[in-house]
Amino acid sequence: CLGFYSNEFCHPQVRLQVQNVNKPMYRGTFHCFQSIIRQESMLGLYKGIGSPMMGLTFINAIVFGVQGNTMRMLGRDTPLNQFLAGASAGAIQCVICCPMELAKTRMQMQGTGEKKSKRKMYKNSLDCLVRIYNKEGIRGINRGMVTTLVRETPGFGVYFLAYDVLTRSLGCEPEDPYMIPKLLFAGGMSGIASWLSTYPVDVIKSRLQADGVGGVYQYNGIMDCVRQSIQKEGWRVFTRGLTSTLLRAFPVNATTFATVTLFLMYMREGGDYVLGKHLSIKLKPSGLT
């Protein structure tokens, strides 16, 4: 369900980030929503859904697995260690995240403004990656890897650090009747903090990954993309699509963090819980003796 919800808001985000400033199709987030639905039907919002649906399960498994093991290796539950563990997890999951987002971006840009694309370059996300690999090799399917690393490494560090600080500040204790709403709030705000900390890099990443659609290349690299973007659109270019990103970030990350936290609380019989010692408990699921 979250994958579908996330894609609905991610699609306008990408369109706004990469649209031609000289001939803009969309005036803002909600106009972009309306235009996609009117011109491409409701199904237009779900272009590229196959890629995140295939990759998100592996990404979340890698992120929380690496973060947990890194915390155990670091030994102490401190804000700095939470940041370092999150940053490590963010860097490692880029191996899956970068090709996944490349396919998603290419699929979302395909047939812009058309209910039925006259000429489809890609049948689906997998076909997109295969075609890019056949044409450009490994380097092609890893287009945008450097910007993905620059975004994800500090972004996930902020993600886990913010969650740790917020759950401590809110007093998320197992006996608290409002623990679940607090976990949801902490998770949602952590997602927003993470996106705000690295959003300008995401704009550049999207532009580099969308570059070459239709066979026309506009940028020679990261710095050339930054230079051209600022030159043509000013510093506001780095906020394009931010509204739809934040609308997506809160509910998706609230649900993700709350679900993982509660699941680990019930499954663990003891020991330090890797998302914070204050959440470490001995708890039996209802119905178990």
PDB file of C-alpha atoms in Angstrom:
ATOM      1  CA  CYS A   1       0.000   0.000   0.000  1.00  0.00           C
ATOM      2  CA  LEU A   2       2.796   2.415   0.945  1.00  0.00           C
ATOM      3  CA  GLY A   3       4.544   1.732  -2.335  1.00  0.00           C
ATOM      4  CA  PHE A   4       1.459   2.864  -4.266  1.00  0.00           C
ATOM      5  CA  TYR A   5       0.973   5.942  -2.071  1.00  0.00           C
ATOM      6  CA  SER A   6       4.645   6.864  -2.317  1.00  0.00           C
ATOM      7  CA  ASN A   7       4.675   6.589  -6.110  1.00  0.00           C
ATOM      8  CA  GLU A   8       1.633   8.870  -6.477  1.00  0.00           C
ATOM      9  CA  PHE A   9       3.532  11.705  -4.806  1.00  0.00           C
ATOM     10  CA  CYS A  10       6.950  10.823  -6.208  1.00  0.00           C
ATOM     11  CA  HIS A  11       5.733  11.118  -9.796  1.00  0.00           C
ATOM     12  CA  PRO A  12       4.833  14.848  -9.578  1.00  0.00           C
ATOM     13  CA  GLN A  13       8.084  15.400  -7.674  1.00  0.00           C
ATOM     14  CA  VAL A  14      10.185  14.046 -10.566  1.00  0.00           C
ATOM     15  CA  ARG A  15       8.160  15.860 -13.229  1.00  0.00           C
ATOM     16  CA  LEU A  16       8.589  19.182 -11.399  1.00  0.00           C
ATOM     17  CA  GLN A  17      12.296  18.619 -10.802  1.00  0.00           C
ATOM     18  CA  VAL A  18      13.176  17.972 -14.433  1.00  0.00           C
ATOM     19  CA  GLN A  19      10.664  20.050 -16.430  1.00  0.00           C
ATOM     20  CA  ASN A  20      12.016  22.568 -18.927  1.00  0.00           C
ATOM     21  CA  VAL A  21      11.991  25.999 -17.293  1.00  0.00           C
ATOM     22  CA  ASN A  22      11.604  27.696 -20.695  1.00  0.00           C
ATOM     23  CA  LYS A  23       8.465  25.669 -21.478  1.00  0.00           C
ATOM     24  CA  PRO A  24       7.060  24.617 -18.093  1.00  0.00           C
ATOM     25  CA  MET A  25       4.127  22.203 -18.191  1.00  0.00           C
ATOM     26  CA  TYR A  26       3.243  22.494 -14.508  1.00  0.00           C
ATOM     27  CA  ARG A  27       2.745  25.496 -12.226  1.00  0.00           C
ATOM     28  CA  GLY A  28       3.122  23.542  -9.004  1.00  0.00           C
ATOM     29  CA  THR A  29       2.477  20.276  -7.170  1.00  0.00           C
ATOM     30  CA  PHE A  30      -1.312  20.250  -7.324  1.00  0.00           C
ATOM     31  CA  HIS A  31      -1.423  21.498 -10.910  1.00  0.00           C
ATOM     32  CA  CYS A  32       0.961  18.663 -11.783  1.00  0.00           C
ATOM     33  CA  PHE A  33      -1.386  16.148 -10.101  1.00  0.00           C
ATOM     34  CA  GLN A  34      -4.368  17.502 -11.995  1.00  0.00           C
ATOM     35  CA  SER A  35      -2.519  17.569 -15.317  1.00  0.00           C
ATOM     36  CA  ILE A  36      -1.277  13.987 -15.021  1.00  0.00           C
ATOM     37  CA  ILE A  37      -4.765  12.697 -14.162  1.00  0.00           C
ATOM     38  CA  ARG A  38      -6.434  14.759 -16.906  1.00  0.00           C
ATOM     39  CA  GLN A  39      -3.903  14.004 -19.643  1.00  0.00           C
ATOM     40  CA  GLU A  40      -2.752  10.487 -18.715  1.00  0.00           C
ATOM     41  CA  SER A  41      -5.629   9.201 -16.505  1.00  0.00           C
ATOM     42  CA  MET A  42      -5.246   7.981 -12.898  1.00  0.00           C
ATOM     43  CA  LEU A  43      -2.899   5.275 -14.139  1.00  0.00           C
ATOM     44  CA  GLY A  44      -0.452   8.006 -15.060  1.00  0.00           C
ATOM     45  CA  LEU A  45       0.293   8.500 -11.362  1.00  0.00           C
ATOM     46  CA  TYR A  46       1.512   4.905 -11.156  1.00  0.00           C
ATOM     47  CA  LYS A  47       4.071   4.996 -13.945  1.00  0.00           C
ATOM     48  CA  GLY A  48       7.269   3.377 -12.732  1.00  0.00           C
ATOM     49  CA  ILE A  49       5.552   1.657  -9.794  1.00  0.00           C
ATOM     50  CA  GLY A  50       7.194  -1.686 -10.658  1.00  0.00           C
ATOM     51  CA  SER A  51      10.669  -0.484  -9.768  1.00  0.00           C
ATOM     52  CA  PRO A  52       9.997   0.631  -6.161  1.00  0.00           C
ATOM     53  CA  MET A  53       7.674  -2.331  -5.567  1.00  0.00           C
ATOM     54  CA  MET A  54      10.553  -4.665  -6.482  1.00  0.00           C
ATOM     55  CA  GLY A  55      13.245  -2.762  -4.626  1.00  0.00           C
ATOM     56  CA  LEU A  56      11.750  -1.248  -1.473  1.00  0.00           C
ATOM     57  CA  THR A  57      11.529  -4.540   0.434  1.00  0.00           C
ATOM     58  CA  PHE A  58      15.237  -5.219  -0.128  1.00  0.00           C
ATOM     59  CA  ILE A  59      16.167  -1.616   0.639  1.00  0.00           C
ATOM     60  CA  ASN A  60      14.342  -1.594   3.985  1.00  0.00           C
ATOM     61  CA  ALA A  61      15.833  -4.965   4.894  1.00  0.00           C
ATOM     62  CA  ILE A  62      19.338  -3.695   4.091  1.00  0.00           C
ATOM     63  CA  VAL A  63      18.849  -0.352   5.857  1.00  0.00           C
ATOM     64  CA  PHE A  64      17.515  -1.669   9.159  1.00  0.00           C
ATOM     65  CA  GLY A  65      19.793  -4.720   9.086  1.00  0.00           C
ATOM     66  CA  VAL A  66      22.976  -2.726   8.465  1.00  0.00           C
ATOM     67  CA  GLN A  67      21.964  -0.010  10.931  1.00  0.00           C
ATOM     68  CA  GLY A  68      21.304  -2.579  13.658  1.00  0.00           C
ATOM     69  CA  ASN A  69      24.549  -4.474  13.126  1.00  0.00           C
ATOM     70  CA  THR A  70      26.560  -1.249  12.959  1.00  0.00           C
ATOM     71  CA  MET A  71      25.079  -0.108  16.276  1.00  0.00           C
ATOM     72  CA  ARG A  72      26.102  -3.412  17.845  1.00  0.00           C
ATOM     73  CA  MET A  73      29.635  -3.011  16.475  1.00  0.00           C
ATOM     74  CA  LEU A  74      29.886   0.569  17.759  1.00  0.00           C
ATOM     75  CA  GLY A  75      28.753  -0.625  21.173  1.00  0.00           C
ATOM     76  CA  ARG A  76      27.369   2.572  22.691  1.00  0.00           C
ATOM     77  CA  ASP A  77      23.946   4.049  21.995  1.00  0.00           C
ATOM     78  CA  THR A  78      24.835   7.706  21.383  1.00  0.00           C
ATOM     79  CA  PRO A  79      23.461  10.288  18.924  1.00  0.00           C
ATOM     80  CA  LEU A  80      26.746  10.225  16.995  1.00  0.00           C
ATOM     81  CA  ASN A  81      26.644   6.429  16.698  1.00  0.00           C
ATOM     82  CA  GLN A  82      23.017   6.585  15.550  1.00  0.00           C
ATOM     83  CA  PHE A  83      24.091   8.998  12.806  1.00  0.00           C
ATOM     84  CA  LEU A  84      27.084   6.867  11.791  1.00  0.00           C
ATOM     85  CA  ALA A  85      25.033   3.657  11.734  1.00  0.00           C
ATOM     86  CA  GLY A  86      22.337   5.312   9.640  1.00  0.00           C
ATOM     87  CA  ALA A  87      24.908   6.785   7.256  1.00  0.00           C
ATOM     88  CA  SER A  88      26.491   3.339   6.786  1.00  0.00           C
ATOM     89  CA  ALA A  89      23.112   1.824   5.996  1.00  0.00           C
ATOM     90  CA  GLY A  90      22.316   4.628   3.554  1.00  0.00           C
ATOM     91  CA  ALA A  91      25.575   4.177   1.670  1.00  0.00           C
ATOM     92  CA  ILE A  92      25.266   0.400   1.298  1.00  0.00           C
ATOM     93  CA  GLN A  93      21.652   0.404   0.045  1.00  0.00           C
ATOM     94  CA  CYS A  94      22.636   2.719  -2.849  1.00  0.00           C
ATOM     95  CA  VAL A  95      23.620  -0.406  -4.795  1.00  0.00           C
ATOM     96  CA  ILE A  96      19.901  -1.183  -5.166  1.00  0.00           C
ATOM     97  CA  CYS A  97      18.477   2.313  -4.766  1.00  0.00           C
ATOM     98  CA  CYS A  98      20.310   3.948  -7.685  1.00  0.00           C
ATOM     99  CA  PRO A  99      19.252   1.538 -10.491  1.00  0.00           C
ATOM    100  CA  MET A 100      15.756   1.351  -8.989  1.00  0.00           C
ATOM    101  CA  GLU A 101      15.324   5.126  -9.083  1.00  0.00           C
ATOM    102  CA  LEU A 102      16.836   5.346 -12.557  1.00  0.00           C
ATOM    103  CA  ALA A 103      14.205   2.949 -13.898  1.00  0.00           C
ATOM    104  CA  LYS A 104      11.441   4.734 -11.991  1.00  0.00           C
ATOM    105  CA  THR A 105      12.507   8.152 -13.321  1.00  0.00           C
ATOM    106  CA  ARG A 106      12.754   6.948 -16.935  1.00  0.00           C
ATOM    107  CA  MET A 107       9.342   5.254 -16.725  1.00  0.00           C
ATOM    108  CA  GLN A 108       7.747   8.356 -15.178  1.00  0.00           C
ATOM    109  CA  MET A 109       9.127  10.616 -17.903  1.00  0.00           C
ATOM    110  CA  GLN A 110       7.906   8.298 -20.676  1.00  0.00           C
ATOM    111  CA  GLY A 111       4.792   9.515 -22.470  1.00  0.00           C
ATOM    112  CA  THR A 112       4.508  12.813 -20.586  1.00  0.00           C
ATOM    113  CA  GLY A 113       1.125  14.370 -21.305  1.00  0.00           C
ATOM    114  CA  GLU A 114      -0.138  11.387 -23.326  1.00  0.00           C
ATOM    115  CA  LYS A 115      -2.920   9.042 -22.243  1.00  0.00           C
ATOM    116  CA  LYS A 116      -1.519   6.373 -24.550  1.00  0.00           C
ATOM    117  CA  SER A 117       2.118   6.789 -25.484  1.00  0.00           C
ATOM    118  CA  LYS A 118       2.568   6.741 -29.257  1.00  0.00           C
ATOM    119  CA  ARG A 119       6.054   5.323 -28.916  1.00  0.00           C
ATOM    120  CA  LYS A 120       7.060   3.461 -25.779  1.00  0.00           C
ATOM    121  CA  MET A 121      10.776   3.079 -25.240  1.00  0.00           C
ATOM    122  CA  TYR A 122      10.310   0.759 -22.253  1.00  0.00           C
ATOM    123  CA  LYS A 123       7.656  -1.867 -21.535  1.00  0.00           C
ATOM    124  CA  ASN A 124       8.263  -1.882 -17.788  1.00  0.00           C
ATOM    125  CA  SER A 125      10.938  -1.120 -15.178  1.00  0.00           C
ATOM    126  CA  LEU A 126      12.875  -4.341 -15.764  1.00  0.00           C
ATOM    127  CA  ASP A 127      12.826  -3.837 -19.524  1.00  0.00           C
ATOM    128  CA  CYS A 128      14.062  -0.284 -18.929  1.00  0.00           C
ATOM    129  CA  LEU A 129      17.107  -1.485 -16.959  1.00  0.00           C
ATOM    130  CA  VAL A 130      17.865  -4.229 -19.491  1.00  0.00           C
ATOM    131  CA  ARG A 131      17.756  -1.777 -22.405  1.00  0.00           C
ATOM    132  CA  ILE A 132      19.952   0.743 -20.592  1.00  0.00           C
ATOM    133  CA  TYR A 133      22.430  -2.025 -19.712  1.00  0.00           C
ATOM    134  CA  ASN A 134      22.552  -3.302 -23.297  1.00  0.00           C
ATOM    135  CA  LYS A 135      23.203   0.212 -24.580  1.00  0.00           C
ATOM    136  CA  GLU A 136      25.435   1.715 -21.874  1.00  0.00           C
ATOM    137  CA  GLY A 137      26.604  -1.194 -19.728  1.00  0.00           C
ATOM    138  CA  ILE A 138      27.066  -1.155 -15.935  1.00  0.00           C
ATOM    139  CA  ARG A 139      27.869   2.533 -15.995  1.00  0.00           C
ATOM    140  CA  GLY A 140      24.504   3.233 -17.616  1.00  0.00           C
ATOM    141  CA  ILE A 141      22.363   1.515 -14.985  1.00  0.00           C
ATOM    142  CA  ASN A 142      24.378   3.268 -12.267  1.00  0.00           C
ATOM    143  CA  ARG A 143      23.819   6.730 -13.719  1.00  0.00           C
ATOM    144  CA  GLY A 144      23.465   9.118 -10.792  1.00  0.00           C
ATOM    145  CA  MET A 145      25.307   6.837  -8.326  1.00  0.00           C
ATOM    146  CA  VAL A 146      27.556   9.594  -6.963  1.00  0.00           C
ATOM    147  CA  THR A 147      24.635  11.940  -6.291  1.00  0.00           C
ATOM    148  CA  THR A 148      22.677   9.042  -4.792  1.00  0.00           C
ATOM    149  CA  LEU A 149      25.570   8.351  -2.386  1.00  0.00           C
ATOM    150  CA  VAL A 150      25.843  12.043  -1.510  1.00  0.00           C
ATOM    151  CA  ARG A 151      22.110  12.146  -0.804  1.00  0.00           C
ATOM    152  CA  GLU A 152      21.613   8.820   0.972  1.00  0.00           C
ATOM    153  CA  THR A 153      24.683   8.702   3.235  1.00  0.00           C
ATOM    154  CA  PRO A 154      24.021  11.865   5.297  1.00  0.00           C
ATOM    155  CA  GLY A 155      20.273  11.576   4.656  1.00  0.00           C
ATOM    156  CA  PHE A 156      19.958   8.244   6.457  1.00  0.00           C
ATOM    157  CA  GLY A 157      22.299   9.491   9.172  1.00  0.00           C
ATOM    158  CA  VAL A 158      19.896  12.364   9.859  1.00  0.00           C
ATOM    159  CA  TYR A 159      16.972   9.920   9.520  1.00  0.00           C
ATOM    160  CA  PHE A 160      18.050   7.649  12.377  1.00  0.00           C
ATOM    161  CA  LEU A 161      19.504  10.461  14.482  1.00  0.00           C
ATOM    162  CA  ALA A 162      16.237  12.447  14.303  1.00  0.00           C
ATOM    163  CA  TYR A 163      14.183   9.365  15.191  1.00  0.00           C
ATOM    164  CA  ASP A 164      16.391   8.614  18.193  1.00  0.00           C
ATOM    165  CA  VAL A 165      16.256  12.211  19.472  1.00  0.00           C
ATOM    166  CA  LEU A 166      12.493  12.523  18.953  1.00  0.00           C
ATOM    167  CA  THR A 167      11.566   9.207  20.588  1.00  0.00           C
ATOM    168  CA  ARG A 168      13.688  10.147  23.609  1.00  0.00           C
ATOM    169  CA  SER A 169      12.208  13.650  23.797  1.00  0.00           C
ATOM    170  CA  LEU A 170       8.641  12.386  23.475  1.00  0.00           C
ATOM    171  CA  GLY A 171       9.194   9.696  26.108  1.00  0.00           C
ATOM    172  CA  CYS A 172       8.209   6.693  23.990  1.00  0.00           C
ATOM    173  CA  GLU A 173       7.953   4.141  26.782  1.00  0.00           C
ATOM    174  CA  PRO A 174       6.190   0.753  26.417  1.00  0.00           C
ATOM    175  CA  GLU A 175       3.762   1.592  29.224  1.00  0.00           C
ATOM    176  CA  ASP A 176       2.720   4.873  27.579  1.00  0.00           C
ATOM    177  CA  PRO A 177      -0.847   4.587  26.166  1.00  0.00           C
ATOM    178  CA  TYR A 178       0.130   7.142  23.507  1.00  0.00           C
ATOM    179  CA  MET A 179       3.289   5.327  22.453  1.00  0.00           C
ATOM    180  CA  ILE A 180       2.070   4.412  18.952  1.00  0.00           C
ATOM    181  CA  PRO A 181       0.982   7.982  18.019  1.00  0.00           C
ATOM    182  CA  LYS A 182       4.343   9.212  19.350  1.00  0.00           C
ATOM    183  CA  LEU A 183       6.231   6.649  17.262  1.00  0.00           C
ATOM    184  CA  LEU A 184       4.237   7.663  14.182  1.00  0.00           C
ATOM    185  CA  PHE A 185       4.995  11.335  14.786  1.00  0.00           C
ATOM    186  CA  ALA A 186       8.695  10.674  15.394  1.00  0.00           C
ATOM    187  CA  GLY A 187       8.967   8.526  12.256  1.00  0.00           C
ATOM    188  CA  GLY A 188       7.153  11.058  10.084  1.00  0.00           C
ATOM    189  CA  MET A 189       9.215  13.993  11.288  1.00  0.00           C
ATOM    190  CA  SER A 190      12.414  11.975  10.855  1.00  0.00           C
ATOM    191  CA  GLY A 191      11.505  11.401   7.223  1.00  0.00           C
ATOM    192  CA  ILE A 192      10.874  15.121   6.712  1.00  0.00           C
ATOM    193  CA  ALA A 193      14.167  16.041   8.416  1.00  0.00           C
ATOM    194  CA  SER A 194      16.041  13.567   6.242  1.00  0.00           C
ATOM    195  CA  TRP A 195      14.576  14.916   2.999  1.00  0.00           C
ATOM    196  CA  LEU A 196      15.128  18.560   3.955  1.00  0.00           C
ATOM    197  CA  SER A 197      18.786  17.867   4.742  1.00  0.00           C
ATOM    198  CA  THR A 198      19.629  16.543   1.281  1.00  0.00           C
ATOM    199  CA  TYR A 199      16.827  17.662  -1.057  1.00  0.00           C
ATOM    200  CA  PRO A 200      18.975  19.880  -3.341  1.00  0.00           C
ATOM    201  CA  VAL A 201      21.109  16.820  -4.154  1.00  0.00           C
ATOM    202  CA  ASP A 202      17.952  14.886  -5.079  1.00  0.00           C
ATOM    203  CA  VAL A 203      17.032  17.543  -7.647  1.00  0.00           C
ATOM    204  CA  ILE A 204      20.428  17.137  -9.335  1.00  0.00           C
ATOM    205  CA  LYS A 205      20.171  13.331  -9.164  1.00  0.00           C
ATOM    206  CA  SER A 206      16.764  13.352 -10.860  1.00  0.00           C
ATOM    207  CA  ARG A 207      18.005  15.658 -13.613  1.00  0.00           C
ATOM    208  CA  LEU A 208      21.037  13.491 -14.303  1.00  0.00           C
ATOM    209  CA  GLN A 209      18.961  10.296 -14.378  1.00  0.00           C
ATOM    210  CA  ALA A 210      16.342  11.840 -16.664  1.00  0.00           C
ATOM    211  CA  ASP A 211      19.033  13.264 -18.937  1.00  0.00           C
ATOM    212  CA  GLY A 212      19.257  11.387 -22.211  1.00  0.00           C
ATOM    213  CA  VAL A 213      15.564  10.487 -22.446  1.00  0.00           C
ATOM    214  CA  GLY A 214      14.806  10.791 -26.161  1.00  0.00           C
ATOM    215  CA  GLY A 215      18.504  10.569 -27.020  1.00  0.00           C
ATOM    216  CA  VAL A 216      19.345  14.188 -26.110  1.00  0.00           C
ATOM    217  CA  TYR A 217      21.968  14.760 -23.402  1.00  0.00           C
ATOM    218  CA  GLN A 218      22.066  18.141 -21.700  1.00  0.00           C
ATOM    219  CA  TYR A 219      24.617  17.724 -18.896  1.00  0.00           C
ATOM    220  CA  ASN A 220      28.280  16.684 -18.882  1.00  0.00           C
ATOM    221  CA  GLY A 221      28.323  15.769 -15.207  1.00  0.00           C
ATOM    222  CA  ILE A 222      27.268  16.769 -11.710  1.00  0.00           C
ATOM    223  CA  MET A 223      28.917  20.202 -11.592  1.00  0.00           C
ATOM    224  CA  ASP A 224      27.729  21.044 -15.107  1.00  0.00           C
ATOM    225  CA  CYS A 225      24.175  20.132 -14.075  1.00  0.00           C
ATOM    226  CA  VAL A 226      24.445  22.324 -10.958  1.00  0.00           C
ATOM    227  CA  ARG A 227      25.892  25.216 -12.959  1.00  0.00           C
ATOM    228  CA  GLN A 228      23.277  25.072 -15.708  1.00  0.00           C
ATOM    229  CA  SER A 229      20.407  24.670 -13.246  1.00  0.00           C
ATOM    230  CA  ILE A 230      21.424  27.705 -11.164  1.00  0.00           C
ATOM    231  CA  GLN A 231      22.203  29.761 -14.257  1.00  0.00           C
ATOM    232  CA  LYS A 232      18.788  29.153 -15.811  1.00  0.00           C
ATOM    233  CA  GLU A 233      16.519  28.959 -12.748  1.00  0.00           C
ATOM    234  CA  GLY A 234      18.350  30.466  -9.795  1.00  0.00           C
ATOM    235  CA  TRP A 235      18.677  28.930  -6.339  1.00  0.00           C
ATOM    236  CA  ARG A 236      14.947  28.140  -6.195  1.00  0.00           C
ATOM    237  CA  VAL A 237      15.645  25.229  -8.523  1.00  0.00           C
ATOM    238  CA  PHE A 238      16.718  23.229  -5.470  1.00  0.00           C
ATOM    239  CA  THR A 239      13.189  23.345  -4.009  1.00  0.00           C
ATOM    240  CA  ARG A 240      11.363  22.074  -7.101  1.00  0.00           C
ATOM    241  CA  GLY A 241       8.961  19.277  -6.158  1.00  0.00           C
ATOM    242  CA  LEU A 242       9.593  19.720  -2.419  1.00  0.00           C
ATOM    243  CA  THR A 243       5.902  19.991  -1.510  1.00  0.00           C
ATOM    244  CA  SER A 244       4.976  16.598  -2.968  1.00  0.00           C
ATOM    245  CA  THR A 245       8.084  15.082  -1.363  1.00  0.00           C
ATOM    246  CA  LEU A 246       7.110  16.253   2.123  1.00  0.00           C
ATOM    247  CA  LEU A 247       3.488  15.188   1.621  1.00  0.00           C
ATOM    248  CA  ARG A 248       4.826  11.700   0.904  1.00  0.00           C
ATOM    249  CA  ALA A 249       7.584  11.683   3.512  1.00  0.00           C
ATOM    250  CA  PHE A 250       5.499  11.991   6.667  1.00  0.00           C
ATOM    251  CA  PRO A 251       2.978   9.134   6.281  1.00  0.00           C
ATOM    252  CA  VAL A 252       5.409   6.738   4.594  1.00  0.00           C
ATOM    253  CA  ASN A 253       8.167   7.125   7.188  1.00  0.00           C
ATOM    254  CA  ALA A 254       5.742   7.316  10.111  1.00  0.00           C
ATOM    255  CA  THR A 255       4.350   3.914   9.163  1.00  0.00           C
ATOM    256  CA  THR A 256       7.757   2.414   8.368  1.00  0.00           C
ATOM    257  CA  PHE A 257       9.449   3.376  11.627  1.00  0.00           C
ATOM    258  CA  ALA A 258       6.456   2.599  13.849  1.00  0.00           C
ATOM    259  CA  THR A 259       6.005  -0.820  12.230  1.00  0.00           C
ATOM    260  CA  VAL A 260       9.687  -1.775  12.528  1.00  0.00           C
ATOM    261  CA  THR A 261       9.923  -0.506  16.108  1.00  0.00           C
ATOM    262  CA  LEU A 262       6.810  -2.347  17.296  1.00  0.00           C
ATOM    263  CA  PHE A 263       7.774  -5.528  15.459  1.00  0.00           C
ATOM    264  CA  LEU A 264      11.228  -5.610  17.033  1.00  0.00           C
ATOM    265  CA  MET A 265       9.789  -4.800  20.442  1.00  0.00           C
ATOM    266  CA  TYR A 266       7.545  -7.852  20.282  1.00  0.00           C
ATOM    267  CA  MET A 267      10.123 -10.159  18.732  1.00  0.00           C
ATOM    268  CA  ARG A 268      13.063  -9.357  20.977  1.00  0.00           C
ATOM    269  CA  GLU A 269      13.198 -11.062  24.349  1.00  0.00           C
ATOM    270  CA  GLY A 270      15.896  -8.776  25.707  1.00  0.00           C
ATOM    271  CA  GLY A 271      19.051  -6.887  24.923  1.00  0.00           C
ATOM    272  CA  ASP A 272      19.607  -3.409  23.632  1.00  0.00           C
ATOM    273  CA  TYR A 273      17.231  -2.365  20.927  1.00  0.00           C
ATOM    274  CA  VAL A 274      19.267  -0.867  18.090  1.00  0.00           C
ATOM    275  CA  LEU A 275      16.939   2.118  17.519  1.00  0.00           C
ATOM    276  CA  GLY A 276      17.626   3.332  21.074  1.00  0.00           C
ATOM    277  CA  LYS A 277      18.035   1.853  24.546  1.00  0.00           C
ATOM    278  CA  HIS A 278      14.960   3.725  25.727  1.00  0.00           C
ATOM    279  CA  LEU A 279      12.945   1.440  23.429  1.00  0.00           C
ATOM    280  CA  SER A 280      14.629  -1.743  24.690  1.00  0.00           C
ATOM    281  CA  ILE A 281      12.083  -3.889  26.550  1.00  0.00           C
ATOM    282  CA  LYS A 282      11.009  -7.405  27.366  1.00  0.00           C
ATOM    283  CA  LEU A 283       7.566  -7.716  25.944  1.00  0.00           C
ATOM    284  CA  LYS A 284       5.350 -10.698  25.080  1.00  0.00           C
ATOM    285  CA  PRO A 285       2.930 -10.544  22.151  1.00  0.00           C
ATOM    286  CA  SER A 286      -0.693 -10.925  23.169  1.00  0.00           C
ATOM    287  CA  GLY A 287      -1.792 -14.537  23.157  1.00  0.00           C
ATOM    288  CA  LEU A 288       1.687 -15.933  23.908  1.00  0.00           C
ATOM    289  CA  THR A 289       2.661 -17.377  27.242  1.00  0.00           C
TER     290      THR A 289
END
